[in-house]
Amino acid sequence: MLTTVELKKIPIFSCLNDANLLWLAQQAADVHLEAGEYLIHEGEPTPFFVVMEGTTEVLKDVMGRQTEISEHHRGGFFGELAILMATAAPASVRAKTACHLARLDPQHLQELIRRSPECSALILQTLNERVQVVQKYILNLPSSRVQIIGSKFDGDCREIRTFLSMNRIPYDWVDRDRRTRVAPSDPTCHVAGLSVVVDHSFCVTHPPTVRKVAEALGFQTAPHQQSYDVVIIGGGPAGLAAAVYGASEGLSVLLVERKAPGGQAGTSSRIENYLGFPNGISGDDLSQRAFRQAAKFGAEVVLTREVHEIIPEADGEYTVRLDGGDKIDTKTIIVATGVEWRKLDAKGVDRFIGRGVLYGAARAEAPTVAGKNVFIIGAGNSAGQTALFFANYASSVTMLVRGEDLNRSMSQYLIDQIALVPRIRVETETEVVSAHGEEYLNAIDTRKKADPVVRRAADALFVMIGADAKTNWLPAHLQRENGYLRTGREVSHQPGRAADRAPFLLETNLPGFFCVGDVRYNSIKRVSSSVGEGSMAIAFVHQYLSLS
Ligand SMILES: Cc1cc2nc3c(=O)[nH]c(=O)nc-3n(C[C@H](O)[C@H](O)[C@H](O)COP(=O)(O)OP(=O)(O)OC[C@H]3O[C@@H](n4cnc5c(N)ncnc54)[C@H](O)[C@@H]3O)c2cc1C
């Protein structure tokens, strides 16, 4: 416990009378931290801290990078800004050296202000100065980290934009077809095709790819070790949950994701049914939080790399081969590769993929549909969310639905929201027959039941007509059902499994080879169930490892 004598020596408390010092000593927590430990996390609620000994550093997430902006020494205090303005912490605070601090809960800071006019004056004056510092700081921040100059028809350009948007890295995109005179911020980057400049001065070598951009931004793109306790394939909610639980429970974990963290959920504009977020949360926000959480616990998350093969070895372990040929060893596997959009079988559609026709919902496409006529094929929640998102940009959004209504396939809250947006039109019992255009999609033919085919102007067509599991690259003797991997009780006994035990709930017919999330046979295709399965799989990994 802090003593009144210790507290009296700290300038902010020196004006307190004995009764108030005693009250303070009874309320304040006596906190001791090692260098590197966090007191406050940016974006979270915070208590009030006063430094008794040592130095703390204030860190701000500036476009994906932790940047030190100031320090606090003995007598310094912080946390009042968020508490008194009823907001989240504008920055993180970490112990720079071993630290001794006094911590007050928000209600005790309010009480301190009420009890002592002198303390109140000092705290409010400091708050005022800090608000001004924050304002100046925000005004001087660059608006983006990456400049992209490229055509909207360029597939690499689109992939890079999607990667940056899923990783919440702010970027400036100059559509080369429309704004021909804009030059790259690094003149050495001037080329006829796609050019990408990172942090205003680093030109990504030609031709830029998602992986090169990821490396320039400091993301991990190669494993650091040769062998792991568990390798997780896929960085959607299921894989990220497995990484968080695995690393937090002391396993050496590698997660390999071929694109950006988040998977399908990362493309969702607002997930409204995930526990703990009463106002909903965007998919990229949820994924970024999970990504940071996995990294905090020490999981290696390798982005922009694809697993091409998994080879079961005679000793019961597995060899994992990545694109480019790198091989790593692991005791266990968790497959969390989700599903891929089903292809639309309509005349001419394939010719316009990436040129007006897109599978799934890429939020990075928002600027390309501004003021345009957008069509969405699909009647699931994903199609509903996509319609609501693009209705903020497009001049019209038409949902083409094969069934009689949305009720059987879409959640009621989305149906209700769609009904309130005049720009969204839902056409039921309607199918796309063909797609038309020269270089780029400009029209589609649709048919409602037995009515004649109608041609209509279309600038973009998003296809979201269900998805399939693509698992033909996995070991041939894994038991599947239409591509989905069988686990637990769904596995029938056969060679490849030790006869003396049944598979764990999420284990396939290969021992130590687990499967979670949408790619698992009979799974419930939701964010929450994927997260649940990812975390449960780690418990089974522990049980499996303890067998040997
Ligand atoms: C637009 C949209 C909105 C949605 N909204 C909701 C919602 O509001 N609420 C809800 O509960 N659910 C929602 N869903 C469903 C939910 O997102 C999925 O059920 C969930 O994401 C499944 O998680 P997963 O981890 O199993 O797979 P996924 O999210 O599909 O992730 C799989 C990951 O594996 C990666 N991968 C695949 N193969 C490889 C390989 N060989 N090597 C490396 N990486 C690989 C993929 O790139 C992908 O990132 C939505 C889905 C979409 C598309």
Coordinates of C-alpha atoms and ligand atoms in Angstrom, one line a residue:
M1 CA 0.0 0.0 0.0
L2 CA 1.2 3.5 -0.8
T3 CA 1.8 5.7 2.3
T4 CA 0.7 9.3 2.9
V5 CA 4.4 10.3 3.2
E6 CA 5.2 8.8 -0.3
L7 CA 2.2 10.5 -1.9
K8 CA 2.9 13.9 -0.3
K9 CA 6.3 14.0 -2.1
I10 CA 4.6 13.9 -5.5
P11 CA 3.9 17.4 -6.8
I12 CA 0.3 16.8 -7.8
F13 CA -0.6 15.5 -4.3
S14 CA 1.6 17.9 -2.3
C15 CA -1.3 20.4 -1.9
L16 CA -3.6 17.7 -0.3
N17 CA -4.4 18.0 3.5
D18 CA -3.8 15.0 5.8
A19 CA -7.4 13.8 5.6
N20 CA -7.4 13.8 1.8
L21 CA -3.9 12.1 1.7
L22 CA -5.2 9.4 3.9
W23 CA -8.3 8.9 1.7
L24 CA -6.0 8.8 -1.4
A25 CA -3.6 6.3 0.2
Q26 CA -6.6 4.0 0.8
Q27 CA -7.9 4.3 -2.8
A28 CA -4.8 4.2 -4.8
A29 CA -3.4 0.9 -6.0
D30 CA 0.4 0.4 -5.6
V31 CA 1.6 -0.7 -9.1
H32 CA 5.0 -2.1 -10.0
L33 CA 5.9 -2.8 -13.6
E34 CA 8.9 -4.2 -15.5
A35 CA 10.2 -2.3 -18.6
G36 CA 8.0 -3.2 -21.6
E37 CA 4.8 -3.8 -19.7
Y38 CA 1.7 -1.9 -20.8
L39 CA -0.4 0.3 -18.5
I40 CA -2.8 1.6 -21.1
H41 CA -3.8 0.3 -24.5
E42 CA -4.9 2.7 -27.2
G43 CA -8.6 2.6 -27.8
E44 CA -9.4 1.0 -24.5
P45 CA -10.9 2.5 -21.3
T46 CA -8.2 3.6 -18.9
P47 CA -7.7 4.4 -15.2
F48 CA -5.7 7.4 -13.9
F49 CA -1.9 6.9 -13.3
V50 CA 0.7 8.9 -11.5
V51 CA 4.4 8.0 -11.9
M52 CA 6.0 7.6 -8.5
E53 CA 9.4 6.3 -9.9
G54 CA 10.7 5.4 -13.4
T55 CA 9.8 6.4 -16.9
T56 CA 6.8 5.5 -19.1
E57 CA 6.5 6.1 -22.8
V58 CA 3.5 7.2 -24.8
L59 CA 3.0 5.2 -28.0
K60 CA 0.5 6.0 -30.8
D61 CA -0.6 3.7 -33.6
V62 CA 0.2 5.8 -36.6
M63 CA -1.1 4.0 -39.7
G64 CA -0.2 0.5 -38.5
R65 CA 3.1 1.5 -36.8
Q66 CA 3.7 2.1 -33.1
T67 CA 5.3 5.5 -32.8
E68 CA 6.7 7.0 -29.5
I69 CA 5.3 10.5 -29.0
S70 CA 6.4 11.4 -25.5
E71 CA 7.5 10.2 -22.0
H72 CA 6.4 10.6 -18.4
H73 CA 8.8 10.8 -15.5
R74 CA 8.4 10.9 -11.7
G75 CA 5.4 13.1 -10.9
G76 CA 3.9 12.8 -14.4
F77 CA 0.3 11.7 -14.7
F78 CA -2.0 10.5 -17.4
G79 CA -5.4 8.9 -18.1
E80 CA -7.3 12.0 -17.2
L81 CA -8.0 13.0 -20.8
A82 CA -9.9 9.8 -21.6
I83 CA -11.7 9.7 -18.2
L84 CA -12.9 13.3 -18.1
M85 CA -13.9 13.4 -21.8
A86 CA -15.6 10.0 -21.5
T87 CA -13.6 8.6 -24.4
A88 CA -11.2 5.7 -25.1
A89 CA -7.4 6.2 -24.5
P90 CA -6.0 8.2 -27.4
A91 CA -2.6 6.5 -27.1
S92 CA -1.0 3.5 -25.4
V93 CA 1.4 3.9 -22.4
R94 CA 4.2 1.4 -21.6
A95 CA 6.8 1.2 -18.9
K96 CA 10.1 2.3 -20.4
T97 CA 12.1 1.4 -17.3
A98 CA 11.0 -0.5 -14.2
C99 CA 8.2 1.7 -12.8
H100 CA 6.3 2.4 -9.6
L101 CA 3.0 4.0 -10.1
A102 CA -0.2 5.0 -8.2
R103 CA -3.4 4.0 -10.0
L104 CA -6.8 5.5 -9.3
D105 CA -10.1 4.2 -10.8
P106 CA -12.1 6.8 -12.8
Q107 CA -14.6 7.4 -10.0
H108 CA -11.7 8.2 -7.6
L109 CA -10.1 10.7 -10.0
Q110 CA -13.5 12.4 -10.1
E111 CA -13.6 12.4 -6.3
L112 CA -10.1 13.8 -6.0
I113 CA -11.1 16.7 -8.3
R114 CA -14.1 17.3 -6.1
R115 CA -12.1 17.2 -2.9
S116 CA -9.2 19.4 -3.9
P117 CA -9.5 22.6 -5.9
E118 CA -5.7 22.8 -6.3
C119 CA -5.5 19.2 -7.7
S120 CA -8.5 20.0 -9.9
A121 CA -6.9 23.1 -11.4
L122 CA -3.6 21.3 -12.2
I123 CA -5.4 18.3 -13.8
L124 CA -7.8 20.4 -15.9
Q125 CA -5.0 22.7 -17.0
T126 CA -2.9 19.7 -18.1
L127 CA -5.9 18.2 -19.8
N128 CA -6.4 21.5 -21.7
E129 CA -2.8 21.5 -22.9
R130 CA -3.0 17.9 -23.9
V131 CA -6.1 18.4 -26.0
Q132 CA -4.2 21.2 -27.9
V133 CA -1.2 18.9 -28.4
V134 CA -3.5 16.1 -29.7
Q135 CA -5.1 18.6 -32.2
K136 CA -1.7 19.7 -33.5
Y137 CA -0.5 16.2 -33.8
I138 CA -3.6 15.0 -35.7
L139 CA -3.3 18.0 -38.1
N140 CA 0.3 17.1 -38.9
L141 CA -0.3 13.5 -39.6
P142 CA 0.1 12.4 -43.2
S143 CA -3.2 11.2 -44.7
S144 CA -1.9 7.9 -46.0
R145 CA 1.1 5.5 -45.9
V146 CA 0.9 4.2 -49.4
Q147 CA 0.5 5.8 -52.8
I148 CA -0.8 3.6 -55.6
I149 CA -0.9 4.7 -59.2
G150 CA -2.6 2.1 -61.4
S151 CA -5.7 1.2 -63.4
K152 CA -8.8 -0.2 -61.8
F153 CA -8.7 -3.0 -64.4
D154 CA -5.2 -4.1 -63.2
G155 CA -5.6 -7.2 -61.0
D156 CA -2.4 -6.6 -59.0
C157 CA -3.6 -3.0 -58.3
R158 CA -6.9 -4.3 -57.0
E159 CA -5.3 -7.0 -54.8
I160 CA -2.9 -4.4 -53.3
R161 CA -5.8 -2.1 -52.5
T162 CA -7.8 -4.9 -50.9
F163 CA -4.8 -6.1 -48.9
L164 CA -4.2 -2.5 -47.6
S165 CA -7.9 -2.0 -46.8
M166 CA -8.1 -5.3 -44.9
N167 CA -5.0 -4.4 -42.9
R168 CA -6.4 -0.9 -42.3
I169 CA -3.4 0.8 -43.9
P170 CA -4.5 4.2 -45.3
Y171 CA -3.6 4.6 -49.0
D172 CA -4.1 7.0 -51.8
W173 CA -5.1 5.4 -55.1
V174 CA -4.8 7.3 -58.3
D175 CA -6.8 5.7 -61.1
R176 CA -4.3 5.9 -64.0
D177 CA -7.1 5.8 -66.6
R178 CA -8.8 8.9 -65.2
R179 CA -6.0 11.0 -63.8
T180 CA -3.1 10.6 -66.2
R181 CA -0.9 13.4 -65.0
V182 CA -0.4 12.5 -61.3
A183 CA 3.2 11.5 -60.7
P184 CA 4.5 9.1 -57.9
S185 CA 5.7 10.8 -54.7
D186 CA 9.0 9.1 -55.3
P187 CA 10.1 10.2 -58.8
T188 CA 12.2 6.9 -59.3
C189 CA 8.9 5.1 -59.2
H190 CA 7.7 6.6 -62.5
V191 CA 6.7 3.7 -64.8
A192 CA 4.0 3.2 -67.4
G193 CA 2.1 0.5 -65.5
L194 CA 1.4 0.1 -61.8
S195 CA 3.6 2.0 -59.3
V196 CA 3.5 1.8 -55.5
V197 CA 5.3 4.2 -53.1
V198 CA 5.4 3.3 -49.3
D199 CA 5.9 6.0 -46.7
H200 CA 6.4 8.7 -49.4
S201 CA 9.9 7.6 -50.3
F202 CA 10.2 3.9 -50.8
C203 CA 9.4 2.7 -54.3
V204 CA 8.3 -0.9 -54.4
T205 CA 10.3 -2.6 -57.1
H206 CA 8.6 -3.2 -60.4
P207 CA 6.3 -5.0 -60.9
P208 CA 4.7 -4.4 -57.5
T209 CA 2.9 -7.3 -55.9
V210 CA 1.0 -7.7 -52.6
R211 CA 3.9 -9.6 -51.0
K212 CA 6.4 -6.8 -51.9
V213 CA 4.1 -4.2 -50.5
A214 CA 3.5 -6.3 -47.4
E215 CA 7.3 -6.6 -46.9
A216 CA 7.8 -2.8 -47.4
L217 CA 5.3 -2.2 -44.7
G218 CA 7.1 -4.5 -42.3
F219 CA 4.7 -7.5 -42.3
Q220 CA 6.2 -10.9 -41.7
T221 CA 6.1 -13.0 -44.9
A222 CA 8.4 -15.9 -44.0
P223 CA 8.5 -18.3 -41.0
H224 CA 11.3 -17.6 -38.5
Q225 CA 11.7 -21.2 -37.3
Q226 CA 12.1 -24.6 -38.9
S227 CA 9.7 -26.4 -36.7
Y228 CA 6.5 -25.6 -34.7
D229 CA 4.1 -27.3 -32.3
V230 CA 1.2 -26.2 -34.5
V231 CA 0.9 -24.8 -38.0
I232 CA -2.5 -23.1 -38.7
I233 CA -3.5 -22.7 -42.3
G234 CA -5.8 -19.7 -42.9
G235 CA -6.1 -16.4 -41.1
G236 CA -9.9 -16.0 -40.9
P237 CA -11.7 -15.9 -37.5
A238 CA -11.1 -19.7 -37.0
G239 CA -7.4 -19.5 -37.7
L240 CA -6.8 -16.3 -35.8
A241 CA -8.6 -17.7 -32.7
A242 CA -6.5 -20.8 -32.8
A243 CA -3.3 -18.6 -33.1
V244 CA -4.4 -16.5 -30.1
Y245 CA -5.2 -19.5 -27.9
G246 CA -2.3 -21.5 -29.0
A247 CA 0.3 -18.8 -28.4
S248 CA -1.2 -17.7 -25.2
E249 CA -1.0 -21.2 -23.9
G250 CA 2.7 -21.6 -24.6
L251 CA 2.7 -23.5 -27.9
S252 CA 5.0 -22.4 -30.8
V253 CA 2.5 -21.3 -33.4
L254 CA 2.8 -20.4 -37.1
L255 CA -0.2 -19.1 -38.9
V256 CA 0.0 -18.9 -42.7
E257 CA -2.4 -16.7 -44.6
R258 CA -2.3 -16.2 -48.3
K259 CA -3.9 -12.8 -48.3
A260 CA -4.6 -10.6 -45.3
P261 CA -5.9 -11.5 -41.8
G262 CA -9.7 -11.7 -41.5
G263 CA -10.7 -14.1 -44.3
Q264 CA -14.3 -13.7 -45.4
A265 CA -15.2 -12.0 -42.1
G266 CA -12.6 -9.3 -43.0
T267 CA -14.7 -8.3 -46.0
S268 CA -17.8 -7.8 -43.9
S269 CA -18.8 -4.2 -43.6
R270 CA -20.6 -4.8 -40.3
I271 CA -20.9 -7.9 -38.2
E272 CA -23.9 -7.3 -35.9
N273 CA -24.3 -10.7 -34.3
Y274 CA -20.9 -11.2 -32.7
L275 CA -21.1 -11.3 -28.9
G276 CA -19.8 -8.2 -27.1
F277 CA -20.3 -5.7 -29.9
P278 CA -23.9 -4.3 -29.4
N279 CA -23.4 -1.7 -32.2
G280 CA -21.7 -4.2 -34.5
I281 CA -18.1 -4.2 -35.6
S282 CA -16.6 -4.1 -39.1
G283 CA -14.8 -7.3 -40.2
D284 CA -11.5 -5.5 -40.7
D285 CA -11.6 -4.0 -37.2
L286 CA -12.3 -7.4 -35.6
S287 CA -9.6 -9.1 -37.7
Q288 CA -7.0 -6.4 -36.9
R289 CA -7.7 -6.7 -33.2
A290 CA -7.3 -10.5 -33.4
F291 CA -4.2 -10.2 -35.5
R292 CA -2.6 -7.8 -32.9
Q293 CA -3.7 -10.2 -30.1
A294 CA -2.1 -13.2 -31.8
A295 CA 1.1 -11.2 -32.3
K296 CA 1.1 -10.0 -28.7
F297 CA 1.1 -13.6 -27.4
G298 CA 4.0 -14.5 -29.8
A299 CA 2.3 -16.3 -32.6
E300 CA 4.1 -15.9 -35.9
V301 CA 1.6 -14.7 -38.6
V302 CA 3.0 -15.0 -42.1
L303 CA 0.9 -13.1 -44.7
T304 CA 0.8 -13.3 -48.5
R305 CA 2.0 -16.9 -48.4
E306 CA 0.0 -19.9 -49.5
V307 CA 0.4 -23.5 -48.2
H308 CA 0.6 -25.8 -51.3
E309 CA 1.1 -29.2 -49.7
I310 CA 1.0 -31.0 -46.4
I311 CA 2.9 -34.2 -46.2
P312 CA 2.3 -36.7 -43.3
E313 CA 5.7 -38.2 -42.2
A314 CA 6.4 -41.7 -40.9
D315 CA 7.1 -40.3 -37.3
G316 CA 3.6 -38.8 -37.0
E317 CA 4.7 -35.2 -37.7
Y318 CA 3.9 -33.2 -40.8
T319 CA 5.9 -31.3 -43.4
V320 CA 4.3 -28.1 -44.7
R321 CA 5.3 -26.8 -48.1
L322 CA 4.7 -23.1 -48.8
D323 CA 4.6 -21.4 -52.2
G324 CA 8.1 -20.9 -53.4
G325 CA 9.1 -24.3 -52.0
D326 CA 10.0 -23.4 -48.4
K327 CA 9.3 -26.4 -46.1
I328 CA 8.7 -26.4 -42.3
D329 CA 8.0 -29.2 -39.8
T330 CA 5.2 -29.3 -37.3
K331 CA 3.8 -31.7 -34.7
T332 CA 0.2 -30.8 -35.5
I333 CA -1.9 -29.0 -38.2
I334 CA -5.0 -26.9 -38.0
V335 CA -6.7 -26.4 -41.3
A336 CA -8.9 -23.2 -41.2
T337 CA -9.0 -22.4 -44.9
G338 CA -12.7 -21.5 -45.1
V339 CA -14.6 -21.6 -48.4
E340 CA -14.4 -20.0 -51.8
W341 CA -17.1 -18.3 -53.8
R342 CA -19.0 -20.5 -56.3
K343 CA -18.6 -19.5 -59.9
L344 CA -21.5 -18.0 -61.8
D345 CA -22.6 -20.1 -64.8
A346 CA -23.8 -17.4 -67.2
K347 CA -22.6 -16.6 -70.7
G348 CA -19.8 -14.1 -71.0
V349 CA -19.3 -13.6 -67.3
D350 CA -15.8 -15.1 -67.1
R351 CA -14.5 -12.6 -69.7
F352 CA -15.3 -9.7 -67.3
I353 CA -13.8 -11.1 -64.1
G354 CA -11.9 -8.1 -62.6
R355 CA -13.4 -5.9 -65.3
G356 CA -16.7 -5.3 -63.7
V357 CA -17.5 -8.8 -62.4
L358 CA -16.2 -9.6 -58.9
Y359 CA -16.6 -12.6 -56.6
G360 CA -17.3 -11.7 -53.0
A361 CA -17.3 -8.3 -51.4
A362 CA -14.2 -6.2 -51.5
R363 CA -14.7 -3.0 -49.6
A364 CA -11.7 -1.5 -51.4
E365 CA -14.0 -1.3 -54.5
A366 CA -16.1 1.5 -53.0
P367 CA -14.4 4.3 -55.0
T368 CA -14.9 2.3 -58.3
V369 CA -18.6 2.1 -57.9
A370 CA -19.3 5.7 -56.9
G371 CA -22.3 7.0 -58.9
K372 CA -22.6 3.7 -60.8
N373 CA -25.3 1.0 -61.2
V374 CA -24.3 -2.0 -59.1
F375 CA -25.9 -5.5 -59.2
I376 CA -25.4 -8.1 -56.6
I377 CA -26.4 -11.7 -57.1
G378 CA -27.1 -13.6 -53.9
A379 CA -29.6 -13.7 -51.0
G380 CA -27.4 -14.5 -48.0
N381 CA -26.3 -12.3 -45.2
S382 CA -23.0 -11.5 -47.0
A383 CA -25.0 -10.2 -50.1
G384 CA -27.2 -8.2 -47.8
Q385 CA -24.3 -6.5 -46.0
T386 CA -22.6 -5.8 -49.4
A387 CA -25.8 -4.2 -50.7
L388 CA -26.0 -1.9 -47.6
F389 CA -22.3 -1.0 -47.9
F390 CA -22.3 -0.2 -51.6
A391 CA -25.6 1.8 -51.3
N392 CA -23.5 4.5 -49.6
Y393 CA -21.5 5.0 -52.8
A394 CA -23.4 3.7 -55.9
S395 CA -26.4 5.5 -57.5
S396 CA -28.3 2.2 -57.5
V397 CA -27.9 -1.2 -56.0
T398 CA -30.0 -4.1 -57.4
M399 CA -30.1 -7.4 -55.6
L400 CA -30.9 -10.3 -57.9
V401 CA -32.4 -13.2 -56.0
R402 CA -33.3 -16.6 -57.4
G403 CA -35.8 -17.5 -54.7
E404 CA -39.2 -16.0 -53.9
D405 CA -37.9 -13.8 -51.1
L406 CA -35.0 -13.1 -48.8
N407 CA -36.6 -14.7 -45.7
R408 CA -35.2 -18.1 -46.0
S409 CA -31.6 -17.1 -46.5
M410 CA -31.0 -13.7 -44.8
S411 CA -31.2 -12.6 -41.2
Q412 CA -34.3 -10.4 -40.4
Y413 CA -32.2 -7.5 -39.1
L414 CA -30.6 -7.2 -42.6
I415 CA -33.9 -7.5 -44.4
D416 CA -35.3 -4.7 -42.3
Q417 CA -32.3 -2.5 -42.9
I418 CA -32.4 -3.1 -46.7
A419 CA -36.1 -2.2 -46.7
L420 CA -35.2 1.2 -45.3
V421 CA -32.7 2.1 -48.1
P422 CA -34.5 3.5 -51.2
R423 CA -31.4 3.0 -53.4
I424 CA -31.5 -0.8 -52.9
R425 CA -34.0 -2.7 -55.1
V426 CA -34.6 -6.4 -54.5
E427 CA -35.7 -8.4 -57.6
T428 CA -36.8 -12.0 -56.7
E429 CA -37.1 -15.0 -58.9
T430 CA -34.6 -13.4 -61.2
E431 CA -31.4 -14.8 -62.8
V432 CA -28.5 -13.4 -64.8
V433 CA -28.4 -14.9 -68.2
S434 CA -25.4 -13.2 -69.7
A435 CA -22.9 -10.3 -69.4
H436 CA -21.9 -7.8 -72.1
G437 CA -19.4 -5.1 -72.9
E438 CA -16.2 -4.3 -74.8
E439 CA -13.2 -4.0 -72.5
Y440 CA -15.4 -3.7 -69.4
L441 CA -18.8 -4.9 -68.3
N442 CA -21.5 -2.4 -69.3
A443 CA -24.7 -4.6 -69.4
I444 CA -26.3 -7.8 -68.2
D445 CA -29.3 -9.8 -69.4
T446 CA -31.6 -11.0 -66.7
R447 CA -34.8 -13.1 -66.8
K448 CA -37.6 -13.2 -64.2
K449 CA -39.3 -16.7 -64.3
A450 CA -40.7 -17.3 -67.8
D451 CA -40.7 -13.6 -68.8
P452 CA -38.6 -12.4 -71.8
V453 CA -34.9 -11.6 -71.2
V454 CA -34.3 -8.0 -70.3
R455 CA -31.0 -6.1 -71.1
R456 CA -30.0 -3.6 -68.5
A457 CA -27.1 -1.2 -68.0
A458 CA -24.6 -2.5 -65.4
D459 CA -21.3 -1.1 -64.2
A460 CA -20.5 -3.7 -61.6
L461 CA -21.7 -7.2 -60.8
F462 CA -20.8 -8.7 -57.4
V463 CA -21.4 -12.5 -57.3
M464 CA -22.2 -14.0 -53.9
I465 CA -24.1 -17.2 -54.7
G466 CA -22.7 -19.6 -52.1
A467 CA -19.3 -21.1 -51.6
D468 CA -17.5 -24.4 -51.7
A469 CA -14.6 -25.9 -49.8
K470 CA -11.4 -26.3 -52.0
T471 CA -9.4 -29.0 -50.3
N472 CA -8.1 -31.1 -53.3
W473 CA -4.5 -29.9 -52.4
L474 CA -4.7 -31.6 -49.0
P475 CA -3.5 -35.2 -48.4
A476 CA -5.7 -37.5 -50.5
H477 CA -6.6 -39.9 -47.7
L478 CA -8.3 -37.2 -45.6
Q479 CA -12.0 -38.0 -45.3
R480 CA -14.2 -35.4 -47.1
E481 CA -17.8 -34.7 -48.0
N482 CA -18.1 -32.5 -51.1
G483 CA -14.7 -31.1 -50.3
Y484 CA -15.5 -30.4 -46.6
L485 CA -13.3 -32.2 -44.1
R486 CA -14.8 -34.8 -41.8
T487 CA -13.8 -34.5 -38.1
G488 CA -14.6 -36.2 -34.8
R489 CA -17.7 -38.5 -34.9
E490 CA -18.1 -37.9 -38.6
V491 CA -14.9 -39.8 -39.2
S492 CA -15.3 -43.5 -40.0
H493 CA -12.6 -45.8 -38.6
Q494 CA -10.0 -46.6 -41.2
P495 CA -6.2 -47.0 -41.5
G496 CA -4.3 -43.9 -40.7
R497 CA -5.7 -43.6 -37.2
A498 CA -4.5 -45.3 -34.1
A499 CA -7.0 -48.1 -33.4
D500 CA -7.0 -47.5 -29.7
R501 CA -8.6 -44.1 -29.8
A502 CA -11.4 -42.2 -31.5
P503 CA -10.6 -38.9 -33.1
F504 CA -10.9 -35.7 -30.9
L505 CA -14.0 -33.6 -31.7
L506 CA -12.2 -31.4 -34.3
E507 CA -9.6 -34.0 -35.5
T508 CA -9.7 -35.5 -39.0
N509 CA -8.9 -39.1 -39.7
L510 CA -5.2 -38.2 -39.6
P511 CA -3.9 -38.1 -36.0
G512 CA -2.9 -34.5 -34.9
F513 CA -4.5 -33.0 -38.1
F514 CA -7.4 -30.8 -37.0
C515 CA -9.9 -28.8 -39.0
V516 CA -12.0 -25.8 -37.9
G517 CA -14.4 -23.2 -39.3
D518 CA -16.3 -23.1 -42.6
V519 CA -14.1 -25.8 -44.3
R520 CA -15.2 -28.4 -41.7
Y521 CA -18.0 -30.7 -42.7
N522 CA -21.3 -29.8 -41.0
S523 CA -19.9 -26.6 -39.3
I524 CA -22.1 -23.6 -38.6
K525 CA -20.9 -20.9 -40.9
R526 CA -20.7 -18.0 -38.6
V527 CA -17.9 -15.8 -37.1
S528 CA -18.7 -16.9 -33.5
S529 CA -18.7 -20.6 -34.3
S530 CA -15.4 -20.3 -36.2
V531 CA -13.8 -18.5 -33.3
G532 CA -15.2 -21.1 -30.9
E533 CA -13.8 -24.0 -33.0
G534 CA -10.4 -22.3 -33.4
S535 CA -10.0 -21.9 -29.7
M536 CA -11.3 -25.4 -28.9
A537 CA -8.9 -27.0 -31.4
I538 CA -6.0 -25.8 -29.2
A539 CA -7.4 -27.8 -26.3
F540 CA -7.4 -30.9 -28.5
V541 CA -3.8 -30.1 -29.7
H542 CA -2.7 -30.1 -26.0
Q543 CA -4.5 -33.4 -25.4
Y544 CA -3.0 -34.9 -28.6
L545 CA 0.6 -33.7 -27.7
S546 CA 0.2 -35.2 -24.2
L547 CA -0.5 -38.7 -25.7
S548 CA 3.1 -39.0 -27.0
Ligands
LIG1 C1 -19.4 -10.4 -46.8 C2 -19.6 -11.4 -45.6 C3 -20.3 -11.0 -44.5 C4 -20.4 -11.9 -43.4 N1 -21.1 -11.5 -42.3 C5 -21.2 -12.3 -41.3 C6 -21.9 -11.8 -40.1 O1 -22.3 -10.7 -40.0 N2 -21.9 -12.7 -39.0 C7 -21.4 -14.0 -39.0 O2 -21.5 -14.7 -38.1 N3 -20.8 -14.4 -40.2 C8 -20.7 -13.6 -41.3 N4 -20.1 -14.1 -42.4 C9 -19.6 -15.5 -42.4 C10 -18.2 -15.6 -41.7 O3 -17.4 -14.5 -42.2 C11 -17.6 -16.9 -42.0 O4 -18.4 -17.9 -41.4 C12 -16.2 -17.0 -41.3 O5 -15.4 -15.9 -41.8 C13 -15.5 -18.3 -41.5 O6 -14.3 -18.3 -40.9 P1 -13.1 -19.3 -41.3 O7 -11.9 -18.8 -40.5 O8 -13.5 -20.6 -41.2 O9 -12.8 -19.0 -42.8 P2 -12.5 -17.7 -43.7 O10 -13.0 -16.5 -43.0 O11 -13.0 -18.0 -45.0 O12 -10.9 -17.6 -43.7 C14 -10.2 -18.6 -44.4 C15 -8.8 -18.0 -44.7 O13 -7.9 -19.0 -45.2 C16 -7.1 -18.5 -46.2 N5 -6.6 -19.6 -47.0 C17 -7.3 -20.5 -47.8 N6 -6.5 -21.4 -48.3 C18 -5.2 -21.1 -47.9 C19 -3.9 -21.7 -48.1 N7 -3.8 -22.8 -48.9 N8 -2.8 -21.1 -47.6 C20 -3.0 -20.0 -46.8 N9 -4.2 -19.4 -46.5 C21 -5.3 -20.0 -47.1 C22 -8.0 -17.5 -47.0 O14 -7.3 -16.6 -47.7 C23 -8.8 -16.9 -45.8 O15 -8.3 -15.7 -45.3 C24 -19.9 -13.2 -43.5 C25 -19.2 -13.6 -44.7 C26 -19.1 -12.7 -45.7 C27 -18.4 -13.2 -47.0

